[in-house]
Amino acid sequence: MTTVLQRTAPPTAARGWWAKTVAAARYEYLMQVRRPAVWVVVLGLIALRCASPFPPGFTSSTDLPFLVADWAGNFVMLCPIGVGAVLADRARRESRLELNDLLASTPTGIGPRLWGKAIGAGAATITPVAVAWAGLLGYLTAQHGAGVIPVGLAAFAAVVLPGLVFISACSVTVPYLTGPVLYRIGVFGYWIWGNMVGPRFGIPTPAGTPFEAIGEYPAGAWFHGTLFDARQRGITPTGGEAVLSIAFLLLMALATLMITQLVLTRRNPS
């Protein structure tokens, strides 16, 4: 009996903040990754973009950093819209299922639930992107050799992942204020305006600056990737500007979560 009692997990109230967050993240991940819509929408948008014609000689390039960086640019062109769309309903899910009072009565707390939702559901929605990227690296490795793998992993971390983390954080927080439908419209408009409408259109936009989310700066600075909007501004990104671009996205993701936690805590101080 003593052995059984010693092996019994401590009650939730006795666990620390991080343990509660990890438990919430695990639950959210398993719930989200099993949704067919996550895979269909995200993979569908990747396939839609990658099925478009490529510049002549692109897929046969022997410059591995350039080749991988441009593939990364194709991956991140549209799929963040899908990531945002399928994550948007996570904020209102408890309310829709009438679970708010039940969750408020648990000792987990608003903070661990929010951060667990962002980490777990966000990671689950990014999982199809990672799986597709792994499949692409397998194909490129067969064509160009094993040297593709470290370059591909670095490009995914530097070019693809920061924008997805930023969109994921916004998608589990902003819908608390706007609702999922309005947020989906907003994230579509933001992504097109802020990342794909370049300065040539004469519209004020962060596209081509370190504050875009499409990864053009790290792709150009570290992997010799094709520059579109930055070049229209007469900019050739440096390594420092690439770091600034990534840091901006990650800091904005953190700020969004912290502000939302503060707002939700004031709404429900208990």
CSV table of C-alpha atoms in Angstrom, one decimal:
chain,number,residue,atom,x,y,z
A,1,MET,CA,0.0,0.0,0.0
A,2,THR,CA,2.8,2.4,0.9
A,3,THR,CA,4.4,1.8,-2.5
A,4,VAL,CA,1.1,2.5,-4.3
A,5,LEU,CA,0.7,5.8,-2.4
A,6,GLN,CA,4.3,6.8,-3.2
A,7,ARG,CA,3.7,6.3,-6.9
A,8,THR,CA,0.4,8.2,-7.0
A,9,ALA,CA,0.8,11.5,-8.9
A,10,PRO,CA,0.5,14.6,-6.8
A,11,PRO,CA,-2.8,16.5,-7.1
A,12,THR,CA,-3.0,19.2,-9.7
A,13,ALA,CA,-3.1,21.9,-7.1
A,14,ALA,CA,0.3,20.7,-5.8
A,15,ARG,CA,2.0,20.9,-9.2
A,16,GLY,CA,3.9,23.9,-10.3
A,17,TRP,CA,3.0,26.3,-13.1
A,18,TRP,CA,5.1,24.6,-15.6
A,19,ALA,CA,3.8,21.1,-14.8
A,20,LYS,CA,0.2,22.3,-15.3
A,21,THR,CA,1.2,24.0,-18.6
A,22,VAL,CA,2.8,20.8,-19.9
A,23,ALA,CA,-0.3,18.8,-19.0
A,24,ALA,CA,-2.6,21.3,-20.7
A,25,ALA,CA,-0.2,21.4,-23.8
A,26,ARG,CA,-0.3,17.6,-24.0
A,27,TYR,CA,-4.0,17.5,-23.9
A,28,GLU,CA,-4.4,20.3,-26.5
A,29,TYR,CA,-1.9,18.6,-28.8
A,30,LEU,CA,-3.6,15.3,-28.8
A,31,MET,CA,-7.0,16.9,-29.4
A,32,GLN,CA,-5.8,19.1,-32.2
A,33,VAL,CA,-3.5,16.8,-34.1
A,34,ARG,CA,-6.4,14.3,-34.5
A,35,ARG,CA,-8.6,16.7,-36.3
A,36,PRO,CA,-8.8,15.9,-40.1
A,37,ALA,CA,-9.4,19.6,-40.9
A,38,VAL,CA,-5.9,20.4,-39.6
A,39,TRP,CA,-4.2,18.1,-42.0
A,40,VAL,CA,-6.5,18.8,-45.0
A,41,VAL,CA,-6.4,22.6,-44.8
A,42,VAL,CA,-2.7,23.0,-44.0
A,43,LEU,CA,-1.4,20.3,-46.5
A,44,GLY,CA,-3.9,21.5,-49.1
A,45,LEU,CA,-2.5,25.1,-49.0
A,46,ILE,CA,1.1,23.8,-49.2
A,47,ALA,CA,0.2,21.6,-52.2
A,48,LEU,CA,-1.6,24.5,-53.8
A,49,ARG,CA,1.4,26.7,-53.7
A,50,CYS,CA,4.0,24.1,-54.5
A,51,ALA,CA,2.0,23.0,-57.5
A,52,SER,CA,2.4,26.4,-59.2
A,53,PRO,CA,5.1,26.7,-61.9
A,54,PHE,CA,8.7,27.3,-60.7
A,55,PRO,CA,11.3,29.4,-62.4
A,56,PRO,CA,13.3,27.5,-65.0
A,57,GLY,CA,16.2,25.5,-63.5
A,58,PHE,CA,15.0,26.1,-59.9
A,59,THR,CA,14.4,22.4,-59.0
A,60,SER,CA,17.7,21.3,-60.6
A,61,SER,CA,19.8,23.9,-58.8
A,62,THR,CA,23.0,22.6,-57.2
A,63,ASP,CA,23.2,25.4,-54.7
A,64,LEU,CA,21.6,23.6,-51.8
A,65,PRO,CA,21.0,26.6,-49.5
A,66,PHE,CA,19.3,28.5,-52.4
A,67,LEU,CA,17.2,25.4,-53.3
A,68,VAL,CA,16.1,24.7,-49.8
A,69,ALA,CA,15.4,28.4,-49.0
A,70,ASP,CA,13.1,28.8,-52.0
A,71,TRP,CA,11.3,25.6,-51.1
A,72,ALA,CA,10.9,27.0,-47.6
A,73,GLY,CA,9.5,30.2,-49.1
A,74,ASN,CA,6.9,28.2,-51.0
A,75,PHE,CA,5.9,26.3,-47.9
A,76,VAL,CA,5.4,29.5,-45.9
A,77,MET,CA,3.6,31.4,-48.6
A,78,LEU,CA,0.1,30.2,-47.9
A,79,CYS,CA,0.1,27.6,-45.1
A,80,PRO,CA,0.1,30.2,-42.2
A,81,ILE,CA,-3.3,31.2,-43.4
A,82,GLY,CA,-4.5,27.7,-42.9
A,83,VAL,CA,-2.8,27.4,-39.5
A,84,GLY,CA,-4.6,30.5,-38.4
A,85,ALA,CA,-7.9,29.4,-39.7
A,86,VAL,CA,-7.9,26.0,-38.0
A,87,LEU,CA,-6.6,27.4,-34.7
A,88,ALA,CA,-9.1,30.2,-34.5
A,89,ASP,CA,-11.9,28.2,-32.9
A,90,ARG,CA,-9.7,26.9,-30.0
A,91,ALA,CA,-10.3,30.1,-28.0
A,92,ARG,CA,-14.1,29.8,-28.0
A,93,ARG,CA,-14.2,26.0,-27.8
A,94,GLU,CA,-14.8,25.9,-24.0
A,95,SER,CA,-17.5,28.5,-24.2
A,96,ARG,CA,-19.2,26.6,-27.1
A,97,LEU,CA,-19.1,23.4,-25.1
A,98,GLU,CA,-20.3,25.3,-21.9
A,99,LEU,CA,-17.1,24.2,-20.1
A,100,ASN,CA,-16.1,27.7,-18.8
A,101,ASP,CA,-17.5,27.3,-15.3
A,102,LEU,CA,-16.1,23.8,-15.0
A,103,LEU,CA,-12.6,24.8,-16.0
A,104,ALA,CA,-12.7,27.9,-13.8
A,105,SER,CA,-13.4,25.6,-10.8
A,106,THR,CA,-10.2,23.6,-11.4
A,107,PRO,CA,-6.9,24.6,-9.7
A,108,THR,CA,-5.1,24.7,-13.1
A,109,GLY,CA,-5.6,28.5,-13.6
A,110,ILE,CA,-6.0,30.7,-16.6
A,111,GLY,CA,-2.3,31.1,-17.3
A,112,PRO,CA,-1.4,27.4,-17.7
A,113,ARG,CA,-4.5,26.7,-19.7
A,114,LEU,CA,-3.8,29.6,-22.1
A,115,TRP,CA,-0.1,28.8,-22.5
A,116,GLY,CA,-0.8,25.1,-22.7
A,117,LYS,CA,-3.4,25.8,-25.5
A,118,ALA,CA,-0.9,27.9,-27.4
A,119,ILE,CA,2.0,25.4,-27.1
A,120,GLY,CA,0.0,22.2,-27.6
A,121,ALA,CA,-2.6,23.3,-30.2
A,122,GLY,CA,0.0,25.4,-32.0
A,123,ALA,CA,2.5,22.5,-32.2
A,124,ALA,CA,-0.3,20.1,-33.4
A,125,THR,CA,-1.2,22.5,-36.2
A,126,ILE,CA,2.4,22.9,-37.3
A,127,THR,CA,2.9,19.1,-37.3
A,128,PRO,CA,1.5,18.7,-40.8
A,129,VAL,CA,4.0,21.4,-42.0
A,130,ALA,CA,6.8,19.5,-40.4
A,131,VAL,CA,5.7,16.2,-41.8
A,132,ALA,CA,5.5,17.7,-45.3
A,133,TRP,CA,8.9,19.3,-44.9
A,134,ALA,CA,10.4,16.0,-43.8
A,135,GLY,CA,8.9,14.3,-46.9
A,136,LEU,CA,10.4,17.1,-49.1
A,137,LEU,CA,13.8,16.6,-47.5
A,138,GLY,CA,13.7,12.9,-48.2
A,139,TYR,CA,13.0,13.7,-51.9
A,140,LEU,CA,15.7,16.3,-52.1
A,141,THR,CA,18.2,14.0,-50.4
A,142,ALA,CA,17.5,11.3,-53.0
A,143,GLN,CA,18.2,13.9,-55.7
A,144,HIS,CA,21.1,15.8,-54.2
A,145,GLY,CA,22.6,13.8,-51.3
A,146,ALA,CA,22.6,13.9,-47.6
A,147,GLY,CA,24.0,17.4,-47.5
A,148,VAL,CA,20.4,18.6,-47.9
A,149,ILE,CA,19.4,17.5,-44.4
A,150,PRO,CA,21.3,19.9,-42.1
A,151,VAL,CA,20.5,22.8,-44.5
A,152,GLY,CA,16.9,21.8,-44.6
A,153,LEU,CA,16.6,21.6,-40.8
A,154,ALA,CA,18.2,25.0,-40.4
A,155,ALA,CA,16.0,26.6,-43.1
A,156,PHE,CA,12.8,25.2,-41.4
A,157,ALA,CA,13.9,26.6,-38.1
A,158,ALA,CA,14.9,30.0,-39.5
A,159,VAL,CA,12.5,30.6,-42.4
A,160,VAL,CA,9.3,28.6,-41.8
A,161,LEU,CA,8.9,28.2,-38.0
A,162,PRO,CA,9.1,31.8,-36.7
A,163,GLY,CA,6.1,33.0,-38.8
A,164,LEU,CA,4.1,29.9,-37.9
A,165,VAL,CA,4.8,30.4,-34.2
A,166,PHE,CA,3.7,34.1,-34.5
A,167,ILE,CA,0.5,33.1,-36.3
A,168,SER,CA,-0.2,30.3,-33.8
A,169,ALA,CA,0.1,32.6,-30.8
A,170,CYS,CA,-2.2,35.2,-32.4
A,171,SER,CA,-4.7,32.5,-33.4
A,172,VAL,CA,-5.3,31.2,-29.9
A,173,THR,CA,-5.5,34.7,-28.3
A,174,VAL,CA,-7.0,37.3,-30.7
A,175,PRO,CA,-10.2,35.3,-31.3
A,176,TYR,CA,-11.0,35.8,-27.6
A,177,LEU,CA,-11.7,39.4,-28.6
A,178,THR,CA,-12.9,39.2,-32.2
A,179,GLY,CA,-14.5,35.7,-32.4
A,180,PRO,CA,-13.2,33.1,-34.9
A,181,VAL,CA,-15.0,34.2,-38.0
A,182,LEU,CA,-13.8,37.8,-37.9
A,183,TYR,CA,-10.3,36.7,-37.0
A,184,ARG,CA,-10.1,34.3,-40.0
A,185,ILE,CA,-11.0,37.2,-42.3
A,186,GLY,CA,-8.5,39.4,-40.5
A,187,VAL,CA,-5.6,36.9,-40.7
A,188,PHE,CA,-6.2,36.3,-44.4
A,189,GLY,CA,-6.1,40.0,-45.0
A,190,TYR,CA,-3.1,40.6,-42.9
A,191,TRP,CA,-1.1,37.8,-44.5
A,192,ILE,CA,-1.8,39.0,-48.0
A,193,TRP,CA,-1.2,42.7,-47.2
A,194,GLY,CA,1.7,42.3,-44.8
A,195,ASN,CA,3.7,39.7,-46.6
A,196,MET,CA,2.6,39.4,-50.3
A,197,VAL,CA,1.6,42.9,-51.4
A,198,GLY,CA,5.0,44.4,-52.0
A,199,PRO,CA,6.0,48.1,-52.1
A,200,ARG,CA,5.6,48.1,-55.9
A,201,PHE,CA,1.8,48.5,-55.3
A,202,GLY,CA,2.3,51.8,-53.5
A,203,ILE,CA,0.5,50.6,-50.4
A,204,PRO,CA,2.1,51.0,-47.0
A,205,THR,CA,3.0,47.5,-45.9
A,206,PRO,CA,5.6,45.7,-43.8
A,207,ALA,CA,6.4,43.4,-46.8
A,208,GLY,CA,10.1,43.7,-47.6
A,209,THR,CA,11.0,44.9,-44.1
A,210,PRO,CA,12.3,43.0,-41.1
A,211,PHE,CA,8.8,43.1,-39.7
A,212,GLU,CA,7.2,40.8,-42.3
A,213,ALA,CA,6.4,37.2,-41.2
A,214,ILE,CA,7.2,35.3,-44.4
A,215,GLY,CA,10.9,34.7,-43.6
A,216,GLU,CA,12.4,36.5,-46.6
A,217,TYR,CA,15.2,38.1,-44.5
A,218,PRO,CA,16.7,34.9,-43.0
A,219,ALA,CA,16.2,33.2,-46.3
A,220,GLY,CA,18.1,35.9,-48.2
A,221,ALA,CA,20.8,36.5,-45.6
A,222,TRP,CA,21.7,33.0,-44.6
A,223,PHE,CA,20.5,30.8,-47.5
A,224,HIS,CA,20.9,33.0,-50.6
A,225,GLY,CA,17.2,32.6,-51.2
A,226,THR,CA,15.3,34.7,-53.8
A,227,LEU,CA,14.4,38.2,-52.6
A,228,PHE,CA,11.2,39.8,-53.8
A,229,ASP,CA,9.9,42.6,-51.7
A,230,ALA,CA,13.2,43.4,-49.9
A,231,ARG,CA,14.9,43.9,-53.3
A,232,GLN,CA,12.1,46.2,-54.4
A,233,ARG,CA,13.0,48.3,-51.4
A,234,GLY,CA,16.7,48.2,-52.4
A,235,ILE,CA,17.6,46.0,-49.4
A,236,THR,CA,19.9,43.0,-49.3
A,237,PRO,CA,19.3,41.6,-45.8
A,238,THR,CA,22.3,41.1,-43.5
A,239,GLY,CA,22.6,38.5,-40.8
A,240,GLY,CA,21.7,41.0,-38.1
A,241,GLU,CA,18.6,42.0,-39.9
A,242,ALA,CA,17.6,38.4,-40.2
A,243,VAL,CA,18.0,38.0,-36.4
A,244,LEU,CA,15.9,41.1,-35.9
A,245,SER,CA,13.2,39.7,-38.1
A,246,ILE,CA,13.0,36.4,-36.2
A,247,ALA,CA,13.3,38.1,-32.8
A,248,PHE,CA,10.4,40.5,-33.7
A,249,LEU,CA,8.1,37.6,-34.5
A,250,LEU,CA,8.9,35.7,-31.4
A,251,LEU,CA,8.6,38.7,-29.2
A,252,MET,CA,5.3,39.6,-30.7
A,253,ALA,CA,4.1,36.0,-30.0
A,254,LEU,CA,5.1,36.3,-26.4
A,255,ALA,CA,3.5,39.7,-26.0
A,256,THR,CA,0.3,38.5,-27.5
A,257,LEU,CA,0.1,35.7,-25.0
A,258,MET,CA,1.0,37.8,-22.0
A,259,ILE,CA,-1.5,40.5,-22.8
A,260,THR,CA,-4.3,38.0,-23.4
A,261,GLN,CA,-3.5,36.3,-20.0
A,262,LEU,CA,-3.7,39.7,-18.3
A,263,VAL,CA,-7.0,40.5,-19.9
A,264,LEU,CA,-8.5,37.1,-19.1
A,265,THR,CA,-7.3,37.3,-15.5
A,266,ARG,CA,-8.9,40.7,-15.0
A,267,ARG,CA,-12.1,39.4,-16.5
A,268,ASN,CA,-12.2,36.4,-14.2
A,269,PRO,CA,-10.0,37.2,-11.2
A,270,SER,CA,-11.1,34.0,-9.4
